[in-house]
Short mmCIF file of C-alpha atoms in Angstrom, two decimals:
data_model
loop_
_atom_site.label_atom_id
_atom_site.label_comp_id
_atom_site.label_asym_id
_atom_site.label_seq_id
_atom_site.Cartn_x
_atom_site.Cartn_y
_atom_site.Cartn_z
CA ASP A 206 106.36 96.74 -58.40
CA GLY A 207 109.66 98.22 -57.23
CA GLY A 208 112.99 97.29 -58.61
CA ILE A 209 115.69 97.91 -61.16
CA THR A 210 115.27 97.52 -64.90
CA GLN A 211 117.95 97.19 -67.47
CA SER A 212 117.57 97.27 -71.20
CA PRO A 213 118.21 95.74 -73.58
CA LYS A 214 118.73 92.23 -72.27
CA TYR A 215 121.05 91.42 -75.17
CA LEU A 216 123.03 93.92 -77.22
CA PHE A 217 125.30 93.36 -80.25
CA ARG A 218 127.77 95.97 -81.32
CA LYS A 219 130.12 96.28 -84.25
CA GLU A 220 133.66 97.35 -83.45
CA GLY A 221 134.07 101.13 -83.42
CA GLN A 222 130.47 101.81 -82.33
CA ASN A 223 129.39 103.42 -79.09
CA VAL A 224 126.40 101.79 -77.33
CA THR A 225 124.38 102.96 -74.38
CA LEU A 226 122.91 100.57 -71.74
CA SER A 227 119.87 101.74 -69.83
CA CYS A 228 119.33 101.40 -66.08
CA GLU A 229 116.23 102.65 -64.29
CA GLN A 230 115.21 102.25 -60.64
CA ASN A 231 112.02 103.10 -58.78
CA LEU A 232 113.37 102.33 -55.30
CA ASN A 233 114.06 105.99 -54.55
CA HIS A 234 117.74 105.19 -53.89
CA ASP A 235 120.33 107.93 -54.15
CA ALA A 236 123.29 105.67 -54.98
CA MET A 237 123.65 103.78 -58.20
CA TYR A 238 126.45 101.60 -59.58
CA TRP A 239 127.58 99.91 -62.79
CA TYR A 240 129.55 96.66 -62.66
CA ARG A 241 131.14 94.46 -65.30
CA GLN A 242 131.14 90.68 -64.99
CA ASP A 243 133.34 88.40 -66.98
CA PRO A 244 133.30 84.56 -66.81
CA GLY A 245 135.07 83.19 -63.74
CA GLN A 246 135.52 86.65 -62.24
CA GLY A 247 133.78 88.65 -59.66
CA LEU A 248 132.00 91.90 -60.30
CA ARG A 249 134.21 94.88 -61.07
CA LEU A 250 133.06 98.44 -60.51
CA ILE A 251 132.94 100.73 -63.54
CA TYR A 252 131.26 103.89 -62.28
CA TYR A 253 129.13 104.93 -59.31
CA SER A 254 126.96 107.85 -58.41
CA GLN A 255 125.91 108.98 -54.95
CA ILE A 256 123.63 111.74 -56.07
CA VAL A 257 122.10 113.36 -59.13
CA ASN A 258 124.61 115.18 -61.35
CA ASP A 259 127.56 113.61 -59.63
CA PHE A 260 129.45 110.39 -60.42
CA GLN A 261 132.87 108.87 -59.80
CA LYS A 262 135.14 106.43 -61.61
CA GLY A 263 135.41 102.91 -60.34
CA ASP A 264 138.19 100.45 -60.82
CA ILE A 265 137.80 99.96 -64.55
CA ALA A 266 136.31 103.17 -65.97
CA GLU A 267 138.51 103.46 -69.05
CA GLY A 268 136.40 103.26 -72.23
CA TYR A 269 133.16 103.90 -70.44
CA SER A 270 131.07 107.02 -69.65
CA VAL A 271 127.94 107.72 -67.55
CA SER A 272 125.47 110.42 -66.78
CA ARG A 273 123.13 111.01 -63.86
CA GLU A 274 120.58 113.66 -64.83
CA LYS A 275 117.72 112.02 -62.96
CA LYS A 276 117.63 110.17 -59.66
CA GLU A 277 115.90 107.20 -61.34
CA SER A 278 118.29 106.80 -64.27
CA PHE A 279 121.94 106.01 -64.66
CA PRO A 280 122.83 105.07 -68.27
CA LEU A 281 126.21 103.64 -69.21
CA THR A 282 127.90 104.27 -72.57
CA VAL A 283 130.43 101.78 -73.81
CA THR A 284 132.64 103.70 -76.13
CA SER A 285 134.84 102.49 -78.99
CA ALA A 286 137.85 103.15 -76.71
CA GLN A 287 136.88 100.07 -74.58
CA LYS A 288 139.10 97.39 -76.10
CA ASN A 289 137.34 94.34 -74.79
CA PRO A 290 133.69 95.25 -74.19
CA THR A 291 132.11 91.84 -74.50
CA ALA A 292 130.78 91.11 -71.00
CA PHE A 293 127.74 91.01 -68.76
CA TYR A 294 126.88 94.45 -67.41
CA LEU A 295 125.03 94.88 -64.11
CA CYS A 296 123.44 97.99 -62.67
CA ALA A 297 122.69 98.33 -58.98
CA SER A 298 121.21 100.81 -56.54
CA ARG A 299 121.85 100.95 -52.80
CA SER A 300 119.54 101.43 -49.84
CA GLY A 301 120.98 104.14 -47.57
CA ALA A 302 119.19 102.58 -44.62
CA THR A 303 120.57 99.07 -44.93
CA ASP A 304 123.62 99.36 -47.29
CA THR A 305 122.01 96.57 -49.39
CA GLN A 306 122.76 96.82 -53.09
CA TYR A 307 119.97 95.62 -55.37
CA PHE A 308 120.90 94.49 -58.83
CA GLY A 309 119.07 94.61 -62.14
CA PRO A 310 118.81 91.63 -64.48
CA GLY A 311 121.82 92.65 -66.52
CA THR A 312 122.67 93.35 -70.16
CA ARG A 313 124.82 91.00 -72.10
CA LEU A 314 126.91 92.93 -74.61
CA THR A 315 128.62 91.15 -77.49
CA VAL A 316 130.98 92.80 -79.96
CA LEU A 317 130.81 91.31 -83.38
CA GLN B 231 144.77 93.14 -56.74
CA GLN B 232 141.73 91.38 -55.41
CA GLN B 233 140.90 92.71 -51.93
CA VAL B 234 138.60 89.77 -51.14
CA LYS B 235 139.82 86.23 -51.85
CA GLN B 236 137.17 83.50 -52.20
CA SER B 237 137.51 79.77 -52.24
CA PRO B 238 136.85 77.22 -53.54
CA GLN B 239 136.26 78.20 -57.14
CA SER B 240 133.65 75.46 -57.44
CA LEU B 241 132.20 72.70 -55.36
CA ILE B 242 129.86 69.75 -55.81
CA VAL B 243 127.70 68.62 -52.84
CA GLN B 244 125.02 66.00 -52.55
CA LYS B 245 121.44 66.90 -51.70
CA GLY B 246 121.15 67.30 -47.95
CA GLY B 247 124.85 67.99 -47.50
CA ILE B 248 126.58 71.13 -46.27
CA SER B 249 128.20 73.64 -48.66
CA ILE B 250 130.98 75.79 -47.22
CA ILE B 251 132.48 78.79 -48.99
CA ASN B 252 135.30 80.83 -47.48
CA CYS B 253 136.47 84.40 -47.98
CA ALA B 254 139.47 86.28 -46.65
CA TYR B 255 140.28 90.00 -46.65
CA GLU B 256 143.15 92.30 -45.69
CA ASN B 257 141.55 95.67 -45.23
CA THR B 258 140.58 95.97 -41.57
CA ALA B 259 138.40 98.96 -42.36
CA PHE B 260 135.78 96.68 -44.05
CA ASP B 261 132.63 96.81 -41.96
CA TYR B 262 129.94 95.25 -44.09
CA PHE B 263 130.12 91.72 -45.55
CA PRO B 264 127.28 90.60 -47.82
CA TRP B 265 126.84 87.32 -49.70
CA TYR B 266 125.09 87.27 -53.02
CA GLN B 267 123.50 84.42 -54.96
CA GLN B 268 123.44 84.52 -58.73
CA PHE B 269 121.68 82.19 -61.16
CA PRO B 270 122.87 81.94 -64.81
CA GLY B 271 121.90 84.98 -66.88
CA LYS B 272 120.41 86.82 -63.85
CA GLY B 273 121.57 89.59 -61.62
CA PRO B 274 122.95 88.76 -58.17
CA ALA B 275 120.55 88.86 -55.24
CA LEU B 276 121.46 89.47 -51.63
CA LEU B 277 121.35 86.30 -49.59
CA ILE B 278 122.60 87.35 -46.16
CA ALA B 279 124.93 90.03 -44.77
CA ILE B 280 126.91 90.57 -41.53
CA ARG B 281 128.70 93.31 -39.70
CA PRO B 282 131.84 92.74 -37.58
CA ASP B 283 130.05 93.26 -34.27
CA VAL B 284 128.63 89.73 -34.49
CA SER B 285 130.39 86.42 -35.07
CA GLU B 286 127.49 84.54 -36.65
CA LYS B 287 124.23 85.22 -38.43
CA LYS B 288 121.70 82.66 -39.54
CA GLU B 289 118.76 82.99 -41.91
CA GLY B 290 117.01 79.75 -42.63
CA ARG B 291 119.46 77.27 -44.03
CA PHE B 292 122.15 79.96 -44.65
CA THR B 293 124.69 80.97 -41.96
CA ILE B 294 127.55 83.47 -42.02
CA SER B 295 130.41 82.84 -39.70
CA PHE B 296 132.74 85.83 -39.09
CA ASN B 297 136.21 85.71 -37.58
CA LYS B 298 137.50 89.26 -37.11
CA SER B 299 140.93 88.38 -35.83
CA ALA B 300 141.60 86.00 -38.73
CA LYS B 301 140.00 88.41 -41.26
CA GLN B 302 137.85 85.60 -42.63
CA PHE B 303 134.16 84.94 -43.15
CA SER B 304 132.35 82.03 -44.53
CA LEU B 305 128.93 80.94 -45.81
CA HIS B 306 127.45 77.64 -44.74
CA ILE B 307 124.50 76.26 -46.72
CA MET B 308 122.81 73.57 -44.63
CA ASP B 309 120.70 70.81 -46.11
CA SER B 310 121.73 71.81 -49.59
CA GLN B 311 119.03 71.45 -52.27
CA PRO B 312 119.23 71.22 -56.07
CA GLY B 313 117.63 74.68 -56.18
CA ASP B 314 120.71 76.08 -54.34
CA SER B 315 122.82 75.36 -57.41
CA ALA B 316 124.13 78.82 -58.34
CA THR B 317 127.22 81.00 -58.10
CA TYR B 318 127.87 82.63 -54.75
CA PHE B 319 129.82 85.79 -54.24
CA CYS B 320 131.19 87.31 -51.04
CA ALA B 321 131.78 91.01 -50.88
CA ALA B 322 132.97 93.68 -48.47
CA SER B 323 132.87 97.42 -48.11
CA THR B 324 134.00 100.16 -45.75
CA GLY B 325 131.80 102.79 -44.15
CA ASP B 326 133.57 105.62 -46.03
CA SER B 327 133.66 104.01 -49.46
CA TRP B 328 130.30 105.30 -50.75
CA GLY B 329 129.03 101.77 -50.58
CA LYS B 330 131.56 100.47 -53.09
CA LEU B 331 131.62 96.65 -52.79
CA GLN B 332 134.77 94.60 -53.40
CA PHE B 333 133.70 91.17 -54.63
CA GLY B 334 135.31 87.80 -54.41
CA ALA B 335 135.73 85.86 -57.64
CA GLY B 336 132.76 83.64 -56.93
CA THR B 337 132.04 79.97 -56.16
CA GLN B 338 129.95 77.80 -58.41
CA VAL B 339 127.91 75.38 -56.31
CA VAL B 340 126.35 72.31 -57.86
CA VAL B 341 123.96 70.25 -55.67
CA THR B 342 123.43 66.76 -57.04
CA PRO B 343 120.08 64.97 -56.47
#
């Protein structure tokens, strides 16, 4: 069953803590992306990666970090430097053949 | 600033009616225009996409109309059903942008029985 998995579905964080969101895909896609979604807004790009061991900042990278050590995995760390981290986080991967981005089910992060 | 402007923010349509959502862009280098459907608490799913070499694309009850000279594209949902109630996002990307999508702000569609 191919697709993108994100875990956990819900995550609660105390102020000052770093948290890591997991994203795994078995679609054999090279490109992967992290987006942030806030109520009433579209998706905003945090980081993206075109290939293993390479990644680039998106439009709102401040306070976030990523790694891409394996093709299948693209974890996102929300650091304590992110001032307003409460949001819905979406991971995606892209088919190089069709340009279609496939999204995971998302992780809802709440800062307590 | 938002590179893709989407309207309306929300709309209510009766079952069987037509839902129309519009998007406008400025960057003439955009060459891929997808529409995504998102249900509450779920990730977006691709609905239909178009490239600038065609003016219209239809898949079932969903149609994209594309006007290159006006830099606008729209989604028409024919015979709207209660199951179509969702948030719809338009997006655009350029061929040299590593697939980075610029999203509109979204339209919440409610189909009443």
